[in-house]
Tab-separated table of C-alpha atoms in Angstrom:
chain	number	residue	atom	x	y	z
A	7	UNK	CA	-0.044	-0.009	0.155
A	8	UNK	CA	1.492	3.287	-0.784
A	9	UNK	CA	2.864	5.664	2.375
A	10	UNK	CA	1.272	8.718	0.622
A	11	UNK	CA	-2.140	9.523	-0.715
A	12	UNK	CA	-2.598	8.864	-4.554
A	13	UNK	CA	-2.972	11.533	-6.970
A	14	UNK	CA	-6.619	11.560	-8.171
A	15	UNK	CA	-5.643	12.050	-11.800
A	16	UNK	CA	-3.690	8.749	-11.627
A	17	UNK	CA	-6.883	7.225	-9.931
A	18	UNK	CA	-9.037	8.439	-12.475
A	19	UNK	CA	-6.866	6.850	-15.644
A	20	UNK	CA	-6.665	3.466	-13.864
A	21	UNK	CA	-10.008	3.101	-13.042
A	22	UNK	CA	-11.575	4.723	-15.960
A	23	UNK	CA	-9.417	2.345	-18.050
A	24	UNK	CA	-10.541	-0.520	-16.420
A	25	UNK	CA	-14.169	0.498	-16.728
A	26	UNK	CA	-13.987	1.569	-20.312
A	27	UNK	CA	-13.240	-2.504	-21.074
A	28	UNK	CA	-16.413	-3.769	-18.899
A	29	UNK	CA	-18.588	-1.384	-21.048
A	30	UNK	CA	-16.911	-1.536	-24.532
A	31	UNK	CA	-17.195	-5.783	-24.317
A	32	UNK	CA	-21.023	-5.141	-23.482
A	33	UNK	CA	-21.442	-3.845	-27.128
A	34	UNK	CA	-18.201	-5.083	-29.010
A	35	UNK	CA	-19.063	-7.861	-29.550
A	36	UNK	CA	-22.718	-6.662	-31.598
A	37	UNK	CA	-20.688	-5.719	-34.681
A	38	UNK	CA	-18.792	-9.176	-34.672
A	39	UNK	CA	-21.899	-11.136	-35.055
A	40	UNK	CA	-21.645	-11.575	-38.732
A	41	UNK	CA	-18.199	-13.070	-38.267
A	42	UNK	CA	-18.999	-15.319	-35.344
A	43	UNK	CA	-22.169	-16.261	-37.210
A	44	UNK	CA	-19.907	-17.357	-40.255
A	45	UNK	CA	-17.430	-19.207	-38.050
A	46	UNK	CA	-20.308	-20.885	-36.179
A	47	UNK	CA	-23.316	-21.489	-38.835
A	48	UNK	CA	-26.657	-22.726	-37.896
A	49	UNK	CA	-26.631	-20.444	-35.157
A	50	UNK	CA	-29.702	-17.610	-35.654
A	51	UNK	CA	-30.200	-14.082	-34.010
A	52	UNK	CA	-31.816	-15.414	-31.333
A	53	UNK	CA	-28.836	-17.781	-30.192
A	54	UNK	CA	-26.620	-15.147	-31.076
A	55	UNK	CA	-28.014	-12.808	-28.992
A	56	UNK	CA	-27.441	-14.714	-25.796
A	57	UNK	CA	-23.160	-13.574	-26.377
A	58	UNK	CA	-24.271	-10.290	-25.453
A	59	UNK	CA	-27.582	-10.979	-23.380
A	60	UNK	CA	-25.523	-14.189	-21.242
A	61	UNK	CA	-22.528	-11.106	-20.491
A	62	UNK	CA	-25.377	-8.621	-19.320
A	63	UNK	CA	-27.417	-10.793	-17.001
A	64	UNK	CA	-24.719	-12.083	-15.199
A	65	UNK	CA	-23.123	-8.705	-14.661
A	66	UNK	CA	-26.406	-7.411	-13.467
A	67	UNK	CA	-26.808	-10.313	-10.805
A	68	UNK	CA	-23.292	-10.169	-9.757
A	69	UNK	CA	-23.162	-6.343	-9.404
A	70	UNK	CA	-24.793	-5.742	-6.002
A	71	UNK	CA	-22.771	-8.848	-4.183
A	72	UNK	CA	-19.750	-7.211	-5.698
A	73	UNK	CA	-20.160	-3.905	-4.446
A	74	UNK	CA	-21.140	-5.440	-1.254
A	75	UNK	CA	-17.946	-7.525	-1.291
A	76	UNK	CA	-16.016	-4.848	-1.886
A	77	UNK	CA	-17.148	-2.493	0.543
A	78	UNK	CA	-16.502	-5.400	3.506
A	79	UNK	CA	-13.227	-6.901	2.183
A	80	UNK	CA	-11.079	-3.771	0.484
A	81	UNK	CA	-12.450	-1.936	-2.982
A	82	UNK	CA	-8.716	-2.101	-4.600
A	83	UNK	CA	-8.540	-5.573	-3.528
A	84	UNK	CA	-12.222	-6.556	-5.395
A	85	UNK	CA	-10.931	-4.013	-8.111
A	86	UNK	CA	-7.628	-6.044	-8.787
A	87	UNK	CA	-9.345	-9.247	-8.836
A	88	UNK	CA	-11.933	-8.387	-11.295
A	89	UNK	CA	-9.352	-7.014	-13.904
A	90	UNK	CA	-7.324	-10.365	-13.923
A	91	UNK	CA	-10.283	-12.747	-13.978
A	92	UNK	CA	-11.509	-10.278	-16.719
A	93	UNK	CA	-8.492	-10.964	-18.318
A	94	UNK	CA	-8.252	-14.687	-18.607
A	95	UNK	CA	-11.914	-14.629	-19.622
A	96	UNK	CA	-11.078	-12.693	-22.656
A	97	UNK	CA	-8.214	-14.875	-23.384
A	98	UNK	CA	-11.065	-17.686	-23.207
A	99	UNK	CA	-13.439	-16.093	-25.590
A	100	UNK	CA	-10.879	-15.577	-28.225
A	101	UNK	CA	-9.826	-19.310	-28.168
A	102	UNK	CA	-13.856	-20.156	-27.883
A	103	UNK	CA	-14.329	-23.295	-30.698
A	104	UNK	CA	-18.522	-22.874	-30.606
A	105	UNK	CA	-20.657	-20.671	-29.744
A	106	UNK	CA	-21.794	-22.358	-26.652
A	107	UNK	CA	-18.560	-22.484	-25.095
A	108	UNK	CA	-18.451	-18.670	-26.011
A	109	UNK	CA	-21.167	-17.918	-24.180
A	110	UNK	CA	-19.803	-19.769	-21.224
A	111	UNK	CA	-16.875	-17.571	-20.842
A	112	UNK	CA	-18.312	-14.800	-21.767
A	113	UNK	CA	-20.286	-15.209	-18.221
A	114	UNK	CA	-16.982	-15.564	-16.686
A	115	UNK	CA	-16.399	-12.039	-17.970
A	116	UNK	CA	-19.226	-10.859	-16.682
A	117	UNK	CA	-18.133	-12.020	-12.927
A	118	UNK	CA	-14.974	-9.462	-13.679
A	119	UNK	CA	-16.514	-6.843	-15.098
A	120	UNK	CA	-19.122	-6.966	-12.410
A	121	UNK	CA	-15.907	-6.512	-9.411
A	122	UNK	CA	-14.874	-3.903	-11.140
A	123	UNK	CA	-17.757	-1.336	-11.868
A	124	UNK	CA	-18.626	-0.601	-8.624
A	125	UNK	CA	-15.157	-0.543	-6.970
A	126	UNK	CA	-13.951	1.453	-9.822
A	127	UNK	CA	-16.471	4.383	-8.710
A	128	UNK	CA	-15.713	3.770	-5.223
A	129	UNK	CA	-12.096	3.974	-5.429
A	130	UNK	CA	-12.659	6.931	-7.685
A	131	UNK	CA	-15.203	8.920	-5.414
A	132	UNK	CA	-12.855	8.267	-1.854
A	133	UNK	CA	-9.922	9.714	-3.991
A	134	UNK	CA	-11.268	13.228	-4.511
A	135	UNK	CA	-12.820	15.842	-2.550
A	136	UNK	CA	-16.373	16.706	-2.351
A	137	UNK	CA	-16.107	19.919	-4.790
A	138	UNK	CA	-14.200	18.006	-7.428
A	139	UNK	CA	-16.689	14.682	-7.363
A	140	UNK	CA	-19.163	16.052	-10.243
A	141	UNK	CA	-16.334	16.324	-12.651
A	142	UNK	CA	-14.066	13.472	-11.905
A	143	UNK	CA	-17.647	11.193	-12.028
A	144	UNK	CA	-18.630	12.917	-15.149
A	145	UNK	CA	-15.561	11.801	-16.722
A	146	UNK	CA	-15.544	8.311	-15.041
A	147	UNK	CA	-18.860	8.100	-16.498
A	148	UNK	CA	-18.267	9.550	-20.080
A	149	UNK	CA	-15.557	6.797	-20.387
A	150	UNK	CA	-18.103	4.470	-19.926
A	151	UNK	CA	-20.739	5.532	-21.976
A	152	UNK	CA	-17.890	6.334	-25.053
A	153	UNK	CA	-16.812	2.698	-24.575
A	154	UNK	CA	-20.240	1.482	-25.274
A	155	UNK	CA	-20.800	3.483	-28.048
A	156	UNK	CA	-17.481	2.959	-29.612
A	157	UNK	CA	-18.428	-1.089	-29.283
A	158	UNK	CA	-19.207	-1.249	-32.655
A	159	UNK	CA	-16.624	1.178	-34.667
A	160	UNK	CA	-13.941	-0.525	-32.795
A	161	UNK	CA	-15.633	-4.135	-33.332
A	162	UNK	CA	-15.591	-3.252	-37.111
A	163	UNK	CA	-12.185	-2.106	-37.205
A	164	UNK	CA	-10.678	-5.355	-35.526
A	165	UNK	CA	-13.355	-7.986	-37.212
A	166	UNK	CA	-11.611	-7.041	-40.564
A	167	UNK	CA	-8.847	-9.137	-38.822
A	168	UNK	CA	-11.176	-11.656	-37.480
A	169	UNK	CA	-13.765	-11.706	-34.782
A	170	UNK	CA	-11.489	-13.200	-31.895
A	171	UNK	CA	-9.636	-9.417	-31.868
A	172	UNK	CA	-12.756	-7.945	-30.045
A	173	UNK	CA	-11.311	-9.978	-27.390
A	174	UNK	CA	-8.134	-10.024	-27.888
A	175	UNK	CA	-7.545	-6.356	-27.633
A	176	UNK	CA	-8.033	-6.646	-23.758
A	177	UNK	CA	-5.297	-8.008	-22.866
A	178	UNK	CA	-2.547	-5.305	-23.244
A	179	UNK	CA	-4.892	-3.014	-21.691
A	180	UNK	CA	-5.604	-5.113	-19.060
A	181	UNK	CA	-2.008	-6.070	-18.239
A	182	UNK	CA	-1.328	-2.262	-17.790
A	183	UNK	CA	-3.973	-1.542	-15.344
A	184	UNK	CA	-2.706	-4.770	-13.303
A	185	UNK	CA	0.567	-3.247	-13.239
A	186	UNK	CA	-0.466	0.020	-12.529
A	187	UNK	CA	-3.261	-0.847	-9.766
A	188	UNK	CA	-1.008	-1.864	-7.207
A	189	UNK	CA	0.965	1.631	-7.424
A	190	UNK	CA	-1.924	4.043	-8.185
A	191	UNK	CA	-4.713	2.789	-5.958
A	192	UNK	CA	-5.475	3.157	-2.297
A	193	UNK	CA	-7.236	0.525	-0.253
A	194	UNK	CA	-10.780	1.310	1.347
A	195	UNK	CA	-13.547	-0.651	2.903
A	196	UNK	CA	-16.068	-0.993	5.714
A	197	UNK	CA	-15.264	-3.635	7.940
A	198	UNK	CA	-18.488	-3.699	9.693
A	199	UNK	CA	-20.720	-5.253	6.421
A	200	UNK	CA	-21.538	-8.377	6.385
A	201	UNK	CA	-21.436	-11.334	3.908
A	202	UNK	CA	-23.488	-10.533	0.882
A	203	UNK	CA	-26.551	-12.859	-0.117
A	204	UNK	CA	-25.624	-14.975	-2.718
A	205	UNK	CA	-29.021	-17.052	-2.917
A	206	UNK	CA	-30.647	-13.697	-3.264
A	207	UNK	CA	-28.304	-12.863	-6.365
A	208	UNK	CA	-28.809	-16.089	-7.894
A	209	UNK	CA	-32.559	-15.255	-7.657
A	210	UNK	CA	-31.822	-11.981	-9.600
A	211	UNK	CA	-30.289	-13.894	-12.164
A	212	UNK	CA	-32.941	-16.501	-12.609
A	213	UNK	CA	-35.437	-14.100	-12.847
A	214	UNK	CA	-33.809	-11.567	-15.412
A	215	UNK	CA	-32.351	-14.740	-17.488
A	216	UNK	CA	-35.594	-16.308	-17.580
A	217	UNK	CA	-37.214	-12.834	-18.496
A	218	UNK	CA	-34.819	-11.853	-21.309
A	219	UNK	CA	-35.192	-15.844	-22.670
A	220	UNK	CA	-38.767	-15.186	-22.979
A	221	UNK	CA	-38.854	-12.043	-24.584
A	222	UNK	CA	-36.334	-13.554	-26.963
A	223	UNK	CA	-37.745	-17.129	-27.749
A	224	UNK	CA	-41.416	-15.721	-28.223
A	225	UNK	CA	-40.570	-14.280	-31.593
A	226	UNK	CA	-39.404	-17.966	-32.862
A	227	UNK	CA	-41.704	-19.896	-30.793
A	228	UNK	CA	-45.127	-17.523	-30.046
A	229	UNK	CA	-46.451	-15.808	-27.169
A	230	UNK	CA	-48.345	-18.745	-26.375
A	231	UNK	CA	-45.640	-21.340	-26.220
A	232	UNK	CA	-45.577	-23.575	-23.240
A	233	UNK	CA	-41.518	-22.566	-22.923
A	234	UNK	CA	-42.135	-19.125	-23.198
A	235	UNK	CA	-45.206	-18.903	-20.831
A	236	UNK	CA	-43.049	-21.165	-18.253
A	237	UNK	CA	-39.767	-18.364	-18.587
A	238	UNK	CA	-42.580	-15.570	-17.904
A	239	UNK	CA	-43.606	-17.277	-14.868
A	240	UNK	CA	-40.134	-18.202	-13.200
A	241	UNK	CA	-38.933	-14.656	-14.081
A	242	UNK	CA	-42.147	-13.521	-11.991
A	243	UNK	CA	-41.648	-15.293	-9.142
A	244	UNK	CA	-37.861	-14.984	-9.281
A	245	UNK	CA	-38.153	-11.254	-9.192
A	246	UNK	CA	-40.825	-10.931	-6.781
A	247	UNK	CA	-39.236	-13.142	-4.157
A	248	UNK	CA	-35.908	-11.624	-4.200
A	249	UNK	CA	-37.183	-8.216	-3.268
A	250	UNK	CA	-38.842	-10.189	0.184
A	251	UNK	CA	-35.596	-11.807	0.897
A	252	UNK	CA	-33.537	-8.927	0.692
A	253	UNK	CA	-36.037	-7.094	3.244
A	254	UNK	CA	-35.090	-10.066	5.917
A	255	UNK	CA	-31.219	-10.725	5.112
A	256	UNK	CA	-28.645	-8.758	6.814
A	257	UNK	CA	-26.820	-8.093	3.545
A	258	UNK	CA	-29.336	-8.284	0.824
A	259	UNK	CA	-28.698	-8.200	-2.710
A	260	UNK	CA	-30.681	-5.619	-2.688
A	261	UNK	CA	-30.000	-1.971	-0.703
A	262	UNK	CA	-33.648	-1.576	0.268
A	263	UNK	CA	-32.961	0.813	2.558
A	264	UNK	CA	-31.122	3.290	-0.080
A	265	UNK	CA	-33.767	2.604	-2.600
A	266	UNK	CA	-36.222	4.238	0.127
A	267	UNK	CA	-34.040	7.587	-1.194
A	268	UNK	CA	-36.278	8.639	-3.824
A	269	UNK	CA	-33.546	10.249	-5.608
A	270	UNK	CA	-31.955	6.984	-5.888
A	271	UNK	CA	-34.638	4.714	-6.627
A	272	UNK	CA	-35.757	7.167	-9.523
A	273	UNK	CA	-31.880	7.633	-10.845
A	274	UNK	CA	-31.871	3.655	-10.694
A	275	UNK	CA	-35.235	3.240	-12.686
A	276	UNK	CA	-33.953	6.274	-15.196
A	277	UNK	CA	-30.750	5.002	-15.860
A	278	UNK	CA	-32.630	0.998	-16.523
A	279	UNK	CA	-35.177	2.835	-19.026
A	280	UNK	CA	-32.723	4.724	-20.461
A	281	UNK	CA	-29.980	1.441	-20.597
A	282	UNK	CA	-32.384	-0.739	-22.519
A	283	UNK	CA	-32.868	2.455	-25.407
A	284	UNK	CA	-29.506	2.836	-25.683
A	285	UNK	CA	-28.710	-0.825	-26.085
A	286	UNK	CA	-31.847	-1.181	-28.461
A	287	UNK	CA	-30.234	1.778	-30.483
A	288	UNK	CA	-26.816	0.182	-31.050
A	289	UNK	CA	-28.273	-3.148	-31.464
A	290	UNK	CA	-30.762	-2.071	-34.530
A	291	UNK	CA	-28.809	0.381	-35.929
A	292	UNK	CA	-25.836	-2.075	-36.296
A	293	UNK	CA	-28.192	-4.192	-38.133
A	294	UNK	CA	-29.763	-1.431	-40.100
A	295	UNK	CA	-26.453	-0.430	-41.455
A	296	UNK	CA	-25.611	-4.451	-42.232
A	297	UNK	CA	-28.887	-5.934	-43.490
A	298	UNK	CA	-30.627	-2.279	-45.070
A	299	UNK	CA	-27.919	-0.409	-46.356
A	300	UNK	CA	-25.809	-3.866	-46.736
A	301	UNK	CA	-22.697	-2.138	-45.252
A	302	UNK	CA	-19.350	-4.195	-44.237
A	303	UNK	CA	-18.899	-4.370	-40.494
A	304	UNK	CA	-16.153	-1.994	-41.277
A	305	UNK	CA	-17.821	1.024	-42.793
A	306	UNK	CA	-20.886	0.165	-40.044
A	307	UNK	CA	-18.649	0.740	-37.110
A	308	UNK	CA	-17.292	4.118	-38.665
A	309	UNK	CA	-20.556	5.065	-39.506
A	310	UNK	CA	-21.878	5.065	-35.752
A	311	UNK	CA	-18.448	7.054	-34.483
A	312	UNK	CA	-19.653	10.333	-34.780
A	313	UNK	CA	-21.860	9.297	-31.590
A	314	UNK	CA	-19.216	7.999	-29.049
A	315	UNK	CA	-17.084	11.566	-30.335
A	316	UNK	CA	-19.546	13.955	-28.923
A	317	UNK	CA	-19.824	11.654	-25.610
A	318	UNK	CA	-16.580	12.337	-24.027
A	319	UNK	CA	-16.579	16.351	-24.275
A	320	UNK	CA	-19.992	16.853	-23.891
A	321	UNK	CA	-19.946	14.470	-20.357
A	322	UNK	CA	-17.462	16.449	-18.999
A	323	UNK	CA	-19.016	19.825	-19.510
A	324	UNK	CA	-22.155	18.037	-18.481
A	325	UNK	CA	-20.040	17.561	-15.278
A	326	UNK	CA	-19.923	21.083	-14.162
A	327	UNK	CA	-23.719	21.366	-15.154
A	328	UNK	CA	-24.568	19.045	-12.718
A	329	UNK	CA	-22.275	20.663	-9.749
A	330	UNK	CA	-24.333	23.461	-10.614
A	331	UNK	CA	-27.599	22.669	-11.561
A	332	UNK	CA	-27.731	18.810	-9.694
A	333	UNK	CA	-28.146	15.791	-11.985
A	334	UNK	CA	-32.348	16.132	-12.800
A	335	UNK	CA	-32.085	18.961	-15.056
A	336	UNK	CA	-29.252	17.737	-16.604
A	337	UNK	CA	-30.895	14.227	-17.402
A	338	UNK	CA	-34.000	15.997	-18.625
A	339	UNK	CA	-32.036	17.948	-21.149
A	340	UNK	CA	-30.390	14.637	-22.286
A	341	UNK	CA	-33.525	12.904	-22.602
A	342	UNK	CA	-34.969	15.557	-25.173
A	343	UNK	CA	-31.659	15.620	-27.120
A	344	UNK	CA	-31.584	11.923	-26.993
A	345	UNK	CA	-35.243	11.881	-28.198
A	346	UNK	CA	-34.653	14.612	-31.067
A	347	UNK	CA	-31.907	12.165	-32.745
A	348	UNK	CA	-34.352	9.156	-32.352
A	349	UNK	CA	-37.073	11.072	-34.048
A	350	UNK	CA	-34.804	11.790	-37.089
A	351	UNK	CA	-34.405	8.601	-37.684
A	352	UNK	CA	-38.201	7.509	-37.655
A	353	UNK	CA	-38.846	10.477	-39.986
A	354	UNK	CA	-35.441	10.311	-42.356
A	355	UNK	CA	-34.251	6.911	-42.550
A	356	UNK	CA	-35.340	4.797	-45.339
A	357	UNK	CA	-34.066	2.389	-47.593
A	358	UNK	CA	-31.814	4.526	-49.909
A	359	UNK	CA	-28.421	5.492	-48.211
A	360	UNK	CA	-28.077	8.710	-47.021
A	361	UNK	CA	-25.690	9.182	-44.354
A	362	UNK	CA	-25.042	12.846	-44.084
A	363	UNK	CA	-28.830	13.906	-44.081
A	364	UNK	CA	-30.358	10.997	-41.461
A	365	UNK	CA	-28.303	8.685	-39.664
A	366	UNK	CA	-25.270	11.222	-38.831
A	367	UNK	CA	-27.649	13.952	-37.164
A	368	UNK	CA	-29.007	11.419	-35.265
A	369	UNK	CA	-25.906	10.142	-34.042
A	370	UNK	CA	-25.100	14.150	-33.370
A	371	UNK	CA	-27.999	14.035	-31.049
A	372	UNK	CA	-28.060	10.860	-29.451
A	373	UNK	CA	-24.541	11.291	-28.577
A	374	UNK	CA	-25.148	14.852	-27.150
A	375	UNK	CA	-27.789	13.077	-24.886
A	376	UNK	CA	-25.934	9.942	-23.867
A	377	UNK	CA	-23.123	12.508	-22.538
A	378	UNK	CA	-25.672	13.998	-20.117
A	379	UNK	CA	-27.421	11.445	-19.084
A	380	UNK	CA	-25.229	8.930	-17.965
A	381	UNK	CA	-22.541	11.051	-15.948
A	382	UNK	CA	-25.814	12.731	-14.275
A	383	UNK	CA	-27.347	9.092	-13.302
A	384	UNK	CA	-24.140	8.078	-12.039
A	385	UNK	CA	-23.136	10.741	-9.568
A	386	UNK	CA	-26.727	10.381	-7.652
A	387	UNK	CA	-25.003	7.635	-5.767
A	388	UNK	CA	-22.141	10.171	-3.942
A	389	UNK	CA	-24.854	13.180	-3.347
A	390	UNK	CA	-27.221	10.816	-1.818
A	391	UNK	CA	-25.332	8.258	0.190
A	392	UNK	CA	-22.801	8.090	2.852
A	393	UNK	CA	-19.215	7.088	2.055
A	394	UNK	CA	-19.656	3.841	3.383
A	395	UNK	CA	-22.188	2.669	1.191
A	396	UNK	CA	-20.535	4.005	-2.464
A	397	UNK	CA	-19.941	0.644	-3.564
A	398	UNK	CA	-23.304	-0.836	-2.869
A	399	UNK	CA	-24.843	2.477	-3.779
A	400	UNK	CA	-23.108	2.445	-7.111
A	401	UNK	CA	-24.024	-1.270	-7.570
A	402	UNK	CA	-27.651	-0.724	-7.734
A	403	UNK	CA	-27.541	1.786	-10.558
A	404	UNK	CA	-25.306	-0.208	-12.337
A	405	UNK	CA	-27.613	-3.438	-11.811
A	406	UNK	CA	-30.478	-1.432	-13.324
A	407	UNK	CA	-28.295	-0.409	-16.581
A	408	UNK	CA	-27.221	-3.742	-17.073
A	409	UNK	CA	-30.667	-5.029	-16.392
A	410	UNK	CA	-31.858	-2.554	-18.693
A	411	UNK	CA	-29.615	-3.420	-21.289
A	412	UNK	CA	-30.856	-6.736	-21.173
A	413	UNK	CA	-34.514	-5.923	-21.765
A	414	UNK	CA	-33.785	-3.071	-24.563
A	415	UNK	CA	-32.338	-6.233	-26.352
A	416	UNK	CA	-34.533	-8.810	-25.895
A	417	UNK	CA	-37.424	-6.424	-26.404
A	418	UNK	CA	-35.686	-5.104	-29.812
A	419	UNK	CA	-35.143	-8.922	-31.373
A	420	UNK	CA	-38.938	-9.376	-30.350
A	421	UNK	CA	-40.071	-6.832	-32.279
A	422	UNK	CA	-37.850	-7.483	-35.302
A	423	UNK	CA	-39.763	-11.138	-34.893
A	424	UNK	CA	-36.860	-13.138	-37.344
A	425	UNK	CA	-35.582	-11.162	-40.362
A	426	UNK	CA	-36.092	-7.328	-39.878
A	427	UNK	CA	-37.752	-5.035	-42.512
A	428	UNK	CA	-37.332	-1.102	-42.407
A	429	UNK	CA	-41.233	-1.216	-40.899
A	430	UNK	CA	-39.655	-3.040	-38.092
A	431	UNK	CA	-36.805	-1.142	-37.556
A	432	UNK	CA	-39.284	2.257	-37.580
A	433	UNK	CA	-40.973	0.337	-34.794
A	434	UNK	CA	-37.730	-0.279	-33.188
A	435	UNK	CA	-36.590	3.334	-33.157
A	436	UNK	CA	-40.226	4.357	-31.567
A	437	UNK	CA	-39.249	1.862	-28.949
A	438	UNK	CA	-35.932	3.947	-28.435
A	439	UNK	CA	-37.861	7.320	-28.342
A	440	UNK	CA	-40.446	6.126	-25.631
A	441	UNK	CA	-37.121	5.709	-23.934
A	442	UNK	CA	-35.946	8.593	-24.310
A	443	UNK	CA	-39.347	10.490	-23.451
A	444	UNK	CA	-39.419	8.454	-20.248
A	445	UNK	CA	-35.792	9.010	-19.323
A	446	UNK	CA	-36.428	12.962	-19.853
A	447	UNK	CA	-39.435	12.808	-16.972
A	448	UNK	CA	-37.393	10.903	-14.978
A	449	UNK	CA	-34.593	13.733	-14.796
A	450	UNK	CA	-37.507	16.206	-14.220
A	451	UNK	CA	-38.829	13.682	-11.240
A	452	UNK	CA	-35.220	13.585	-10.004
A	453	UNK	CA	-34.842	17.684	-10.109
A	454	UNK	CA	-38.133	17.603	-7.583
A	455	UNK	CA	-36.646	15.626	-5.029
A	456	UNK	CA	-33.084	15.624	-4.451
A	457	UNK	CA	-32.483	18.350	-2.406
A	458	UNK	CA	-35.014	16.909	0.229
A	459	UNK	CA	-33.384	13.475	0.394
A	460	UNK	CA	-31.346	11.892	2.693
A	461	UNK	CA	-30.006	8.344	3.724
A	462	UNK	CA	-30.973	6.755	7.394
A	463	UNK	CA	-29.546	3.964	8.491
A	464	UNK	CA	-32.331	1.282	9.106
A	465	UNK	CA	-33.264	1.076	12.652
A	466	UNK	CA	-32.270	-2.767	12.756
A	467	UNK	CA	-28.725	-2.498	11.929
A	468	UNK	CA	-25.861	-2.579	13.889
A	469	UNK	CA	-24.940	1.108	13.452
A	470	UNK	CA	-28.268	2.569	13.605
A	471	UNK	CA	-26.964	4.209	16.882
A	472	UNK	CA	-23.634	6.031	15.081
A	473	UNK	CA	-23.583	8.254	12.658
A	474	UNK	CA	-22.695	8.089	9.300
A	475	UNK	CA	-18.903	7.512	8.184
A	476	UNK	CA	-17.327	10.603	7.102
A	477	UNK	CA	-15.110	10.073	3.945
A	478	UNK	CA	-11.761	10.036	6.101
A	479	UNK	CA	-13.207	7.157	7.954
A	480	UNK	CA	-13.906	4.864	4.965
A	481	UNK	CA	-10.308	4.773	3.982
A	482	UNK	CA	-7.678	2.909	5.232
A	483	UNK	CA	-4.939	4.915	7.210
């Protein structure tokens, strides 16, 4: 452990690099689907969607217990463990001999990513003083948002060599992170946090996975098919059981006391809704460019690049807006911009390629929206929760984001119902437009509640009689 306090800028660089990879791998495989399908003929769109959904389902289920484990056993320790697991799983994905094996190792990748995301935000919050956190969180969130949006263009370049390079590219970046992390990051923990509820996390995994399966399979089997109805029933039972168990468990998978803070609850819901639209937008636009406009993977990837180029500078500026106006108004403005971009696609996109007049304006406006929305929602944790709850709180927001991603892709596959035509793509964009409107409304609701919200420890908790820990108490000496 370093004897002196780490430089905040170096901490930001290290944790943002790892968050970049975890987010990048959520979407980079989207552009690799044609290459994977060619390598493993016989697997359809619904099957290949599990290369993405399998990752995001397990990612969502593991985020909450990962944040709790980090709070208890050390955020730096769990962060570095997550990077190591992610590295090994990436190498295994690159060598996968079948789609089934690829999906399995994508699941291992998701476990590593789940350890990285909440710990990276918690380490970042402890490294910066309160007045600098909004901008720092803005940079961190913009890196994650840009990584997700950069997935298709980066993937398009790599797929020109082989789809396996979308996983091999992680290895050198992970190696540098593992070398720099122990020297730059300072350990922090909350020793009073108990062992997280693994059974509850399993229930969340089953519920989200079953619901995603039902939505994806319904387009092929029919909504009344027995496997689809059974999956819906399993999902309903599991997702109802998890909150009930969380209310009784000392270290639950869902931090219900934190969710009683309206601002955090609204941030989680808004994050999930926006993530669904964001995922559906990326997945749908890749398919549109490659199937309707018949672009190559490289051209399609580069066509989607202007959006992420807008995200990073806007996110940094958005952090300053959040510091001045609060997250709610910035989220609302971002939702309006994101929706305006999608509306352009609904009205102007056609079967004849016209990139400059139709796709490009929507890319710029949706990139502006992403840059305003994601940093603002991510920063809510540091404003309404005490430092000892940052790991668990950031897990809740990121869990909502991953669940939204799963649902966005699954619902879009159901809307497309097989091989999509132009009419199906317009239905998909209308779905994304609805999430943009809901995101803007969520921002307005957050704006109305944020200043009156405070976190209160539950009376039954062992620490209820003591005040919330200060930032200095959340960091090891």
